[in-house]
Coordinates of C-alpha atoms in Angstrom, one line a residue:
M19 CA 23.3 -50.2 -9.4
D20 CA 21.8 -46.9 -10.6
Q21 CA 20.5 -48.6 -13.8
N22 CA 18.9 -51.3 -11.6
M23 CA 17.2 -48.7 -9.5
E24 CA 15.9 -46.8 -12.5
S25 CA 14.5 -50.1 -13.9
M26 CA 12.8 -50.8 -10.7
K27 CA 11.2 -47.4 -10.6
D28 CA 10.0 -47.8 -14.2
Y29 CA 8.6 -51.2 -13.3
E30 CA 6.7 -49.8 -10.3
Q31 CA 5.2 -47.0 -12.5
E32 CA 4.0 -49.6 -15.0
I33 CA 2.4 -51.6 -12.2
E34 CA 0.7 -48.5 -10.9
R35 CA -0.6 -47.6 -14.4
S36 CA -1.9 -51.1 -14.9
F37 CA -3.9 -51.0 -11.7
R38 CA -5.2 -47.5 -12.1
K39 CA -8.7 -47.0 -13.4
I40 CA -10.0 -43.8 -15.0
N41 CA -13.7 -43.3 -15.5
E42 CA -15.9 -40.7 -17.2
G43 CA -16.5 -37.8 -14.9
D44 CA -13.2 -38.1 -13.0
I45 CA -11.0 -35.1 -12.6
V46 CA -7.5 -36.0 -13.5
S47 CA -4.2 -34.2 -13.5
G48 CA -1.8 -34.3 -16.5
T49 CA 1.3 -32.6 -17.9
V50 CA 1.1 -30.8 -21.3
I51 CA 3.4 -32.6 -23.8
A52 CA 2.1 -31.1 -27.0
V53 CA 0.0 -28.1 -28.2
S54 CA -1.6 -27.7 -31.6
E55 CA -4.2 -25.5 -33.2
E56 CA -6.8 -28.2 -32.6
D57 CA -6.0 -29.7 -29.3
V58 CA -3.7 -30.1 -26.3
T59 CA -2.1 -33.5 -25.4
L60 CA -1.5 -34.5 -21.8
D61 CA 0.7 -37.2 -20.2
L62 CA -1.7 -38.6 -17.6
N63 CA 0.9 -41.1 -16.2
Y64 CA -1.4 -43.7 -17.7
Y65 CA -1.1 -46.3 -20.5
T66 CA -2.7 -43.8 -22.9
Q67 CA -2.7 -40.0 -23.4
G68 CA -5.3 -37.4 -22.7
I69 CA -6.6 -35.1 -25.4
I70 CA -8.3 -31.7 -24.8
K71 CA -10.0 -30.1 -27.9
V72 CA -9.6 -26.4 -28.2
E73 CA -13.3 -25.7 -27.6
N74 CA -13.0 -27.6 -24.2
L75 CA -10.1 -25.6 -22.9
S76 CA -11.6 -22.4 -21.5
N77 CA -14.7 -20.1 -21.3
D78 CA -12.4 -17.2 -22.1
P79 CA -13.0 -16.5 -25.9
D80 CA -9.5 -15.1 -26.2
F81 CA -7.7 -18.1 -24.5
N82 CA -4.5 -18.9 -26.4
P83 CA -3.3 -22.4 -25.6
K84 CA 0.2 -22.0 -27.1
E85 CA 0.8 -18.9 -24.9
Q86 CA -1.0 -20.0 -21.8
L87 CA -0.3 -23.8 -21.8
P88 CA 3.4 -24.2 -22.6
V89 CA 4.8 -27.7 -22.6
G90 CA 5.4 -28.8 -19.0
T91 CA 2.4 -27.1 -17.6
V92 CA 0.4 -29.3 -15.1
I93 CA -3.4 -28.9 -15.5
E94 CA -6.5 -30.6 -14.3
A95 CA -9.4 -31.8 -16.6
T96 CA -12.6 -33.8 -16.5
V97 CA -12.8 -37.1 -18.4
I98 CA -15.5 -36.8 -21.1
K99 CA -14.7 -40.1 -22.9
V100 CA -12.5 -43.0 -21.8
D101 CA -11.9 -43.8 -25.5
D102 CA -12.2 -41.1 -28.1
G103 CA -12.0 -43.7 -30.9
Q104 CA -8.3 -43.3 -31.4
G105 CA -7.2 -44.9 -28.2
N106 CA -6.9 -41.6 -26.3
I107 CA -8.9 -40.2 -23.3
E108 CA -10.9 -37.2 -24.2
L109 CA -10.9 -34.5 -21.5
S110 CA -12.4 -31.1 -20.8
K111 CA -10.4 -28.4 -18.9
K112 CA -13.4 -26.2 -19.1
E113 CA -15.6 -28.6 -17.1
A114 CA -13.0 -29.3 -14.5
N115 CA -12.4 -25.6 -14.2
D116 CA -16.1 -25.0 -13.5
V117 CA -15.8 -27.3 -10.5
L118 CA -12.4 -26.4 -9.2
A119 CA -12.1 -22.7 -10.1
W120 CA -14.7 -21.6 -7.5
D121 CA -12.7 -23.2 -4.7
R122 CA -9.6 -21.3 -5.9
L123 CA -11.5 -18.1 -6.2
S124 CA -12.8 -18.5 -2.7
E125 CA -9.2 -18.9 -1.5
M126 CA -8.2 -15.8 -3.4
L127 CA -11.0 -13.9 -1.7
E128 CA -9.9 -15.1 1.7
Q129 CA -6.2 -14.4 1.1
E130 CA -6.8 -11.1 -0.8
T131 CA -4.7 -12.4 -3.7
V132 CA -3.7 -9.8 -6.3
V133 CA -4.2 -11.1 -9.9
T134 CA -3.5 -9.4 -13.2
V135 CA -6.5 -9.5 -15.5
H136 CA -7.1 -8.4 -19.1
I137 CA -10.2 -6.3 -19.6
K138 CA -12.2 -7.9 -22.5
E139 CA -15.3 -5.7 -22.9
S140 CA -17.3 -2.9 -21.5
V141 CA -20.8 -3.4 -20.2
P142 CA -23.3 -1.1 -18.5
A143 CA -21.7 0.2 -15.2
G144 CA -18.4 -1.7 -15.6
V145 CA -16.1 -4.0 -17.5
I146 CA -15.6 -7.8 -18.0
A147 CA -12.4 -9.8 -17.4
F148 CA -11.7 -13.5 -16.7
V149 CA -10.1 -15.1 -13.7
E150 CA -9.4 -18.9 -13.6
G151 CA -11.5 -19.1 -16.8
I152 CA -14.5 -17.6 -14.9
R153 CA -16.2 -14.4 -16.2
A154 CA -15.7 -11.6 -13.7
F155 CA -17.3 -8.2 -13.4
I156 CA -15.4 -5.0 -12.3
P157 CA -17.8 -2.2 -11.5
A158 CA -16.9 1.3 -12.8
S159 CA -16.6 2.4 -9.2
Q160 CA -13.9 -0.3 -8.6
L161 CA -11.8 0.3 -11.6
S162 CA -9.7 3.2 -10.3
T163 CA -9.2 5.5 -7.3
D164 CA -10.3 8.2 -9.7
Y165 CA -13.9 8.6 -11.1
V166 CA -14.4 6.6 -14.3
E167 CA -16.8 8.1 -16.7
D168 CA -16.2 6.0 -19.8
C169 CA -15.5 2.3 -19.2
S170 CA -14.9 1.6 -22.8
T171 CA -11.5 3.3 -22.6
W172 CA -10.4 0.5 -20.3
V173 CA -11.0 -2.3 -22.8
G174 CA -7.7 -4.0 -23.7
K175 CA -5.9 -2.9 -20.6
N176 CA -4.3 -5.1 -18.0
V177 CA -5.1 -4.2 -14.4
E178 CA -4.2 -5.7 -11.0
A179 CA -7.2 -6.6 -9.0
V180 CA -8.5 -8.6 -6.0
V181 CA -11.6 -10.7 -5.7
I182 CA -14.3 -9.0 -3.6
T183 CA -17.4 -11.2 -4.2
V184 CA -17.6 -15.0 -4.9
D185 CA -21.1 -16.5 -5.3
R186 CA -20.8 -20.0 -6.8
E187 CA -24.6 -20.6 -6.9
K188 CA -25.3 -17.5 -8.8
E189 CA -22.0 -17.8 -10.8
K190 CA -21.2 -14.2 -9.6
L191 CA -17.6 -13.1 -9.5
V192 CA -16.7 -9.4 -8.7
L193 CA -13.3 -7.9 -8.7
S194 CA -11.8 -4.6 -7.5
A195 CA -8.8 -2.8 -9.1
R196 CA -9.4 0.2 -6.9
K197 CA -8.5 -1.6 -3.7
V198 CA -5.1 -2.6 -5.2
A199 CA -4.4 0.9 -6.5
R200 CA -5.4 2.5 -3.2
A201 CA -3.1 0.1 -1.3
K202 CA -0.2 1.0 -3.6
E203 CA -0.8 4.7 -3.1
E204 CA -1.0 4.2 0.6
E205 CA 2.2 2.2 0.6
A206 CA 4.0 4.9 -1.4
R207 CA 2.6 7.7 0.8
N208 CA 3.8 5.9 4.0
H209 CA 7.2 5.5 2.5
R210 CA 7.4 9.3 1.7
I211 CA 6.2 10.1 5.3
A212 CA 8.9 7.7 6.7
M213 CA 11.6 9.7 4.9
M214 CA 10.5 13.0 6.5
V215 CA 12.8 14.3 9.2
P216 CA 11.1 15.6 12.4
G217 CA 12.2 19.2 13.1
S218 CA 12.3 20.2 9.5
V219 CA 10.5 23.4 8.4
V220 CA 8.3 23.1 5.3
E221 CA 5.8 25.3 3.5
G222 CA 2.2 24.2 2.8
T223 CA -1.3 25.3 2.1
V224 CA -4.2 25.1 4.5
E225 CA -6.7 22.8 2.9
S226 CA -9.3 22.4 5.6
I227 CA -10.1 23.7 9.1
M228 CA -11.7 21.7 11.8
P229 CA -12.7 22.6 15.4
Y230 CA -9.6 20.7 16.6
G231 CA -7.1 22.1 14.2
A232 CA -6.1 22.6 10.5
F233 CA -4.9 20.2 7.8
V234 CA -2.1 21.6 5.8
N235 CA -1.1 20.1 2.4
I236 CA 2.7 20.0 2.4
G237 CA 3.0 18.6 -1.1
N238 CA 3.8 15.2 -2.6
G239 CA 0.3 14.0 -1.7
I240 CA 0.9 14.4 2.0
S241 CA -1.2 16.5 4.5
G242 CA -0.5 17.0 8.2
L243 CA -2.5 18.2 11.1
V244 CA -1.7 21.4 13.0
H245 CA -3.6 20.8 16.2
I246 CA -5.3 23.9 17.7
S247 CA -2.8 23.9 20.5
Q248 CA 0.0 24.2 17.9
V249 CA -1.5 27.0 15.9
S250 CA -0.2 30.0 18.0
Q251 CA 1.4 30.9 21.2
K252 CA -1.5 33.0 22.0
R253 CA -4.6 31.4 23.4
I254 CA -7.3 31.1 20.7
G255 CA -10.8 30.0 20.8
S256 CA -11.0 29.0 17.1
V257 CA -8.5 28.1 14.4
H258 CA -10.4 30.6 12.2
E259 CA -9.0 33.4 14.2
V260 CA -5.5 32.7 12.8
L261 CA -6.0 30.7 9.6
K262 CA -8.2 30.4 6.5
E263 CA -8.4 27.8 3.8
G264 CA -6.0 28.3 0.9
Q265 CA -3.6 30.3 3.1
K266 CA 0.2 29.6 2.6
V267 CA 1.9 28.8 5.9
K268 CA 5.3 27.6 7.2
V269 CA 5.2 24.7 9.6
K270 CA 7.6 22.5 11.6
I271 CA 7.3 18.7 11.4
L272 CA 6.9 17.5 15.0
N273 CA 6.6 13.7 14.3
T274 CA 5.4 11.1 11.7
N275 CA 4.0 8.4 14.0
D276 CA 1.7 5.7 12.6
G277 CA 1.7 7.2 9.1
K278 CA 0.3 10.5 10.4
V279 CA 2.1 13.8 10.2
S280 CA 1.9 16.3 13.1
L281 CA 2.8 19.9 12.4
S282 CA 3.3 23.1 14.4
M283 CA 3.2 26.8 13.7
K284 CA 3.6 27.6 17.4
A285 CA 7.1 26.0 17.4
L286 CA 8.2 28.4 14.7
E287 CA 7.0 31.4 16.7
E288 CA 9.1 30.1 19.7
I289 CA 12.1 29.7 17.4
M290 CA 11.8 33.3 16.2
E291 CA 11.5 34.6 19.8
E292 CA 14.6 32.7 20.9
K293 CA 16.5 34.2 18.0
Q294 CA 15.4 37.7 19.0
E295 CA 16.4 37.1 22.6
D296 CA 19.8 35.8 21.7
A297 CA 20.5 38.7 19.3
P298 CA 23.2 41.1 20.8
A299 CA 21.8 44.5 22.0
E300 CA 22.6 47.3 19.6
E301 CA 25.0 49.9 21.1
Y302 CA 23.7 53.5 21.4
I303 CA 25.9 55.9 19.5
S304 CA 25.1 59.6 19.9
G305 CA 26.2 62.4 17.7
E306 CA 28.6 63.6 20.5
S307 CA 31.6 62.0 22.0
A308 CA 30.7 59.8 25.0
A309 CA 33.7 61.2 27.0
T310 CA 34.5 64.8 27.7
S311 CA 38.1 65.9 28.5
L312 CA 38.9 68.3 31.4
G313 CA 40.2 70.8 28.9
D314 CA 36.8 70.9 27.1
L315 CA 35.1 71.5 30.4
L316 CA 37.4 74.4 31.4
A317 CA 37.0 75.9 27.9
K318 CA 33.3 76.1 28.4
L319 CA 33.6 77.8 31.7
K320 CA 33.5 81.6 31.8
L321 CA 35.8 82.8 34.4

């Protein structure tokens, strides 16, 4: 029964192949069944195979078919010749990619897809990489969260990036690694903030003073705001009356809502006052005895 079903499926596939017609210019899909130094062979689910010569694989000069097109990979290619003279269909992955890649790149832009790219060369004001076989530009300002002075030091490196510009007509593709790096830093920062315990007392450095309060760097890349109402128990007209930039201070963590850290110096003053109020009063001890006996009083009387 199983053999009969398999035979029927094979028969149906043969019928499908016999009726199928492939023409020059068509974009077809095939599975890689062999890779050599000269070409890649595809199973097109057709009565003959497809052949892609190495020069028709990619615009990327460093494209390595043996590494990037292992057997079993499904790819799309454009039909160049229906018969290459040896009974095979000659294809071009490069041509199909020029048509299809821009659609995929537009999807990447819309979905903010993160891709890993290999930086090939340095050019004025940036570097070059390839995505989907398309040449992409990464401006120096979009390479890192830090200032990049010499782009040549980035050649040969792999970076994670997102597409920020897709212009099919001008064949312009721009990437940003900075956006990915910044998002990772923000994620790590938010995790560190989430691990903080409200009520904890920490030490920090005043890094900037604003009319509404002071930002205090409490380490590990995290800064919090001491609102002017939380600077001191005393009524102040300006934060500058109490604090200055670079000053070391102790602060209490009030809350960590929405990835923001709220701090207080006033709360520490209140804690200190409470401790002083709760401290037991010191007993007064004079140099003389607190009690005087009747005999001592009589001895001091002159009768």
